mmCIF file of C-alpha atoms in Angstrom:
data_model
loop_
_atom_site.group_PDB
_atom_site.id
_atom_site.type_symbol
_atom_site.label_atom_id
_atom_site.label_comp_id
_atom_site.label_asym_id
_atom_site.label_seq_id
_atom_site.Cartn_x
_atom_site.Cartn_y
_atom_site.Cartn_z
ATOM 1 C CA MET A 19 -12.874 -6.405 -10.923
ATOM 2 C CA ASN A 20 -13.581 -4.259 -14.229
ATOM 3 C CA ALA A 21 -13.657 -6.965 -16.406
ATOM 4 C CA ALA A 22 -11.460 -4.611 -18.956
ATOM 5 C CA ILE A 23 -8.630 -4.329 -16.295
ATOM 6 C CA ALA A 24 -8.676 -8.167 -15.656
ATOM 7 C CA ARG A 25 -8.815 -9.470 -19.103
ATOM 8 C CA PHE A 26 -5.535 -6.985 -19.432
ATOM 9 C CA LEU A 27 -3.409 -8.303 -16.632
ATOM 10 C CA GLN A 28 -4.133 -12.071 -17.402
ATOM 11 C CA GLN A 29 -3.256 -11.511 -20.671
ATOM 12 C CA GLN A 30 0.300 -10.017 -19.694
ATOM 13 C CA THR A 31 3.304 -12.128 -18.173
ATOM 14 C CA CYS A 32 5.558 -9.077 -15.982
ATOM 15 C CA ALA A 33 5.414 -5.994 -14.064
ATOM 16 C CA THR A 34 7.496 -3.579 -11.999
ATOM 17 C CA ILE A 35 6.914 -3.641 -8.380
ATOM 18 C CA CYS A 36 8.433 -0.482 -6.228
ATOM 19 C CA VAL A 37 9.204 -0.912 -2.799
ATOM 20 C CA MET A 38 11.209 1.481 -0.321
ATOM 21 C CA GLU A 39 14.060 1.154 1.345
ATOM 22 C CA GLU A 40 14.631 1.937 4.775
ATOM 23 C CA LYS A 41 16.097 5.041 4.300
ATOM 24 C CA GLY A 42 12.872 6.256 2.387
ATOM 25 C CA LYS A 43 14.279 5.919 -1.259
ATOM 26 C CA PRO A 44 12.269 3.813 -3.681
ATOM 27 C CA TYR A 45 13.877 0.410 -5.011
ATOM 28 C CA CYS A 46 12.203 -1.616 -7.997
ATOM 29 C CA PHE A 47 12.101 -4.703 -9.294
ATOM 30 C CA SER A 48 10.884 -6.928 -12.278
ATOM 31 C CA CYS A 49 9.011 -10.209 -11.963
ATOM 32 C CA PHE A 50 6.511 -12.338 -13.450
ATOM 33 C CA TYR A 51 3.505 -12.914 -12.183
ATOM 34 C CA ALA A 52 0.231 -14.664 -11.921
ATOM 35 C CA PHE A 53 -2.759 -13.091 -11.299
ATOM 36 C CA ASP A 54 -6.070 -14.162 -9.571
ATOM 37 C CA ASP A 55 -8.725 -11.948 -10.611
ATOM 38 C CA GLU A 56 -11.774 -13.162 -8.083
ATOM 39 C CA LYS A 57 -9.243 -12.121 -5.539
ATOM 40 C CA GLY A 58 -7.487 -9.026 -6.742
ATOM 41 C CA LEU A 59 -4.245 -10.836 -5.703
ATOM 42 C CA PHE A 60 -0.546 -10.960 -8.027
ATOM 43 C CA CYS A 61 1.723 -13.793 -7.308
ATOM 44 C CA PHE A 62 5.376 -13.645 -7.607
ATOM 45 C CA LYS A 63 7.752 -15.939 -7.107
ATOM 46 C CA SER A 64 11.512 -15.158 -6.030
ATOM 47 C CA SER A 65 14.406 -15.700 -3.914
ATOM 48 C CA ALA A 66 14.032 -15.382 0.045
ATOM 49 C CA GLU A 67 17.999 -13.332 -0.202
ATOM 50 C CA ALA A 68 16.795 -11.380 -3.151
ATOM 51 C CA TYR A 69 17.308 -7.743 -1.757
ATOM 52 C CA HIS A 70 13.707 -6.785 -3.003
ATOM 53 C CA SER A 71 12.179 -9.615 -0.540
ATOM 54 C CA LYS A 72 13.952 -8.442 2.682
ATOM 55 C CA LEU A 73 12.674 -5.011 2.077
ATOM 56 C CA LEU A 74 9.163 -6.748 1.356
ATOM 57 C CA ARG A 75 9.846 -7.926 5.053
ATOM 58 C CA ILE A 76 10.452 -4.823 6.388
ATOM 59 C CA ASN A 77 7.863 -2.555 4.655
ATOM 60 C CA PRO A 78 5.024 -4.661 2.804
ATOM 61 C CA LEU A 79 3.351 -1.668 1.247
ATOM 62 C CA VAL A 80 4.182 -1.792 -3.116
ATOM 63 C CA ALA A 81 3.232 0.166 -5.862
ATOM 64 C CA GLY A 82 4.053 -0.822 -9.432
ATOM 65 C CA THR A 83 3.284 -1.359 -13.345
ATOM 66 C CA VAL A 84 2.021 -3.636 -15.721
ATOM 67 C CA LEU A 85 2.985 -2.766 -19.093
ATOM 68 C CA PRO A 86 1.646 -5.038 -22.216
ATOM 69 C CA ASP A 87 4.386 -7.688 -23.087
ATOM 70 C CA LYS A 88 4.434 -5.976 -27.302
ATOM 71 C CA LEU A 89 4.178 -2.424 -26.956
ATOM 72 C CA ASN A 90 2.106 -0.398 -29.253
ATOM 73 C CA LYS A 91 3.146 3.161 -29.460
ATOM 74 C CA LEU A 92 0.095 4.141 -31.027
ATOM 75 C CA LEU A 93 -2.724 2.305 -28.298
ATOM 76 C CA VAL A 94 -1.255 2.877 -25.081
ATOM 77 C CA ARG A 95 -2.106 0.729 -22.313
ATOM 78 C CA GLY A 96 -1.048 -0.266 -19.261
ATOM 79 C CA VAL A 97 -1.681 -0.434 -15.216
ATOM 80 C CA GLN A 98 -0.513 1.259 -12.168
ATOM 81 C CA PHE A 99 -1.356 -0.451 -8.779
ATOM 82 C CA ASP A 100 -0.829 -0.654 -5.129
ATOM 83 C CA GLY A 101 -1.331 -2.860 -2.493
ATOM 84 C CA LEU A 102 0.149 -5.002 0.227
ATOM 85 C CA VAL A 103 2.637 -7.812 0.324
ATOM 86 C CA LEU A 104 0.750 -10.659 2.393
ATOM 87 C CA ASN A 105 1.593 -12.226 5.341
ATOM 88 C CA GLU A 106 2.129 -15.698 4.492
ATOM 89 C CA GLN A 107 -0.519 -16.818 7.003
ATOM 90 C CA ASP A 108 -2.821 -14.871 5.345
ATOM 91 C CA ARG A 109 -6.011 -17.202 3.932
ATOM 92 C CA LEU A 110 -5.897 -15.632 0.475
ATOM 93 C CA THR A 111 -2.138 -16.888 0.172
ATOM 94 C CA GLU A 112 -3.399 -20.405 0.368
ATOM 95 C CA ASN A 113 -3.553 -21.127 -3.851
ATOM 96 C CA ALA A 114 -0.455 -18.676 -4.478
ATOM 97 C CA SER A 115 2.124 -21.501 -5.114
ATOM 98 C CA PHE A 116 -0.125 -23.210 -7.057
ATOM 99 C CA LEU A 117 -1.936 -20.445 -9.121
ATOM 100 C CA TYR A 118 1.843 -19.276 -9.949
ATOM 101 C CA HIS A 119 3.183 -22.492 -11.134
ATOM 102 C CA LYS A 120 -0.224 -23.190 -13.364
ATOM 103 C CA ARG A 121 1.260 -20.222 -15.372
ATOM 104 C CA TYR A 122 4.967 -20.898 -15.345
ATOM 105 C CA PRO A 123 5.312 -24.801 -14.773
ATOM 106 C CA LEU A 124 8.968 -24.390 -15.306
ATOM 107 C CA ALA A 125 9.535 -22.427 -12.124
ATOM 108 C CA LEU A 126 9.580 -25.890 -10.152
ATOM 109 C CA THR A 127 12.868 -26.317 -10.483
ATOM 110 C CA ILE A 128 13.452 -23.012 -9.573
ATOM 111 C CA LYS A 129 14.163 -22.459 -5.745
ATOM 112 C CA GLY A 130 12.407 -19.770 -4.126
ATOM 113 C CA GLU A 131 9.345 -18.721 -2.162
ATOM 114 C CA THR A 132 6.002 -17.306 -3.828
ATOM 115 C CA THR A 133 5.019 -14.107 -2.285
ATOM 116 C CA THR A 134 1.409 -12.605 -3.131
ATOM 117 C CA ILE A 135 0.115 -8.509 -3.538
ATOM 118 C CA ARG A 136 -3.076 -8.435 -2.409
ATOM 119 C CA ILE A 137 -4.473 -5.206 -4.917
ATOM 120 C CA ASP A 138 -5.637 -2.458 -3.459
ATOM 121 C CA ARG A 139 -6.057 -0.067 -6.012
ATOM 122 C CA ILE A 140 -5.576 -0.080 -10.328
ATOM 123 C CA LYS A 141 -5.251 3.022 -12.685
ATOM 124 C CA MET A 142 -5.712 1.485 -16.028
ATOM 125 C CA THR A 143 -5.061 3.432 -19.566
ATOM 126 C CA ASP A 144 -6.414 1.831 -21.999
ATOM 127 C CA GLY A 145 -5.907 3.495 -25.784
ATOM 128 C CA THR A 146 -7.672 1.058 -27.388
ATOM 129 C CA LYS A 147 -11.147 2.741 -25.602
ATOM 130 C CA GLY A 148 -10.152 6.381 -26.929
ATOM 131 C CA PHE A 149 -7.228 8.760 -26.409
ATOM 132 C CA GLY A 150 -6.182 8.972 -22.512
ATOM 133 C CA LYS A 151 -8.860 6.824 -21.566
ATOM 134 C CA LYS A 152 -8.767 5.684 -17.779
ATOM 135 C CA ILE A 153 -10.397 2.663 -15.869
ATOM 136 C CA PHE A 154 -10.501 2.938 -12.197
ATOM 137 C CA TRP A 155 -10.673 -0.050 -9.326
ATOM 138 C CA ASP A 156 -10.553 0.522 -6.127
ATOM 139 C CA ARG A 157 -11.018 -2.869 -3.802
ATOM 140 C CA ASN A 158 -12.742 -0.802 -0.619
ATOM 141 C CA GLU A 159 -15.401 0.008 -3.598
ATOM 142 C CA PHE A 160 -16.423 -3.541 -4.122
ATOM 143 C CA ALA A 161 -15.693 -5.056 -1.048
#
């Protein structure tokens, strides 16, 4: 993965994720995430009964954004991504709970399940490298 993208995602804490409802209407939710830059994965924790968790079991395709925890309106930075929620039996999900709880140890006290998103594509806007600078990453190009 591009080092600038990985560094940015490791430094942030919150993502907005969009999933499609059964009738094709988009539904967004925000979550704290942990990022595995070696495997290109997001991990987050939520209740199995949360509306978005139910939707993700029906349709695992997602898209989302990550903005800086501290916004600088003069230097626009952020990530747009799309990916796939992985089944719990997928080998890539093996360390998801450990990774998430290592970053957010207080989450051990909260009931819920850890969900893993395989990131397939990323577009990062990075105003620190010039106005409108875009950096792209595609899992298929680096597989």
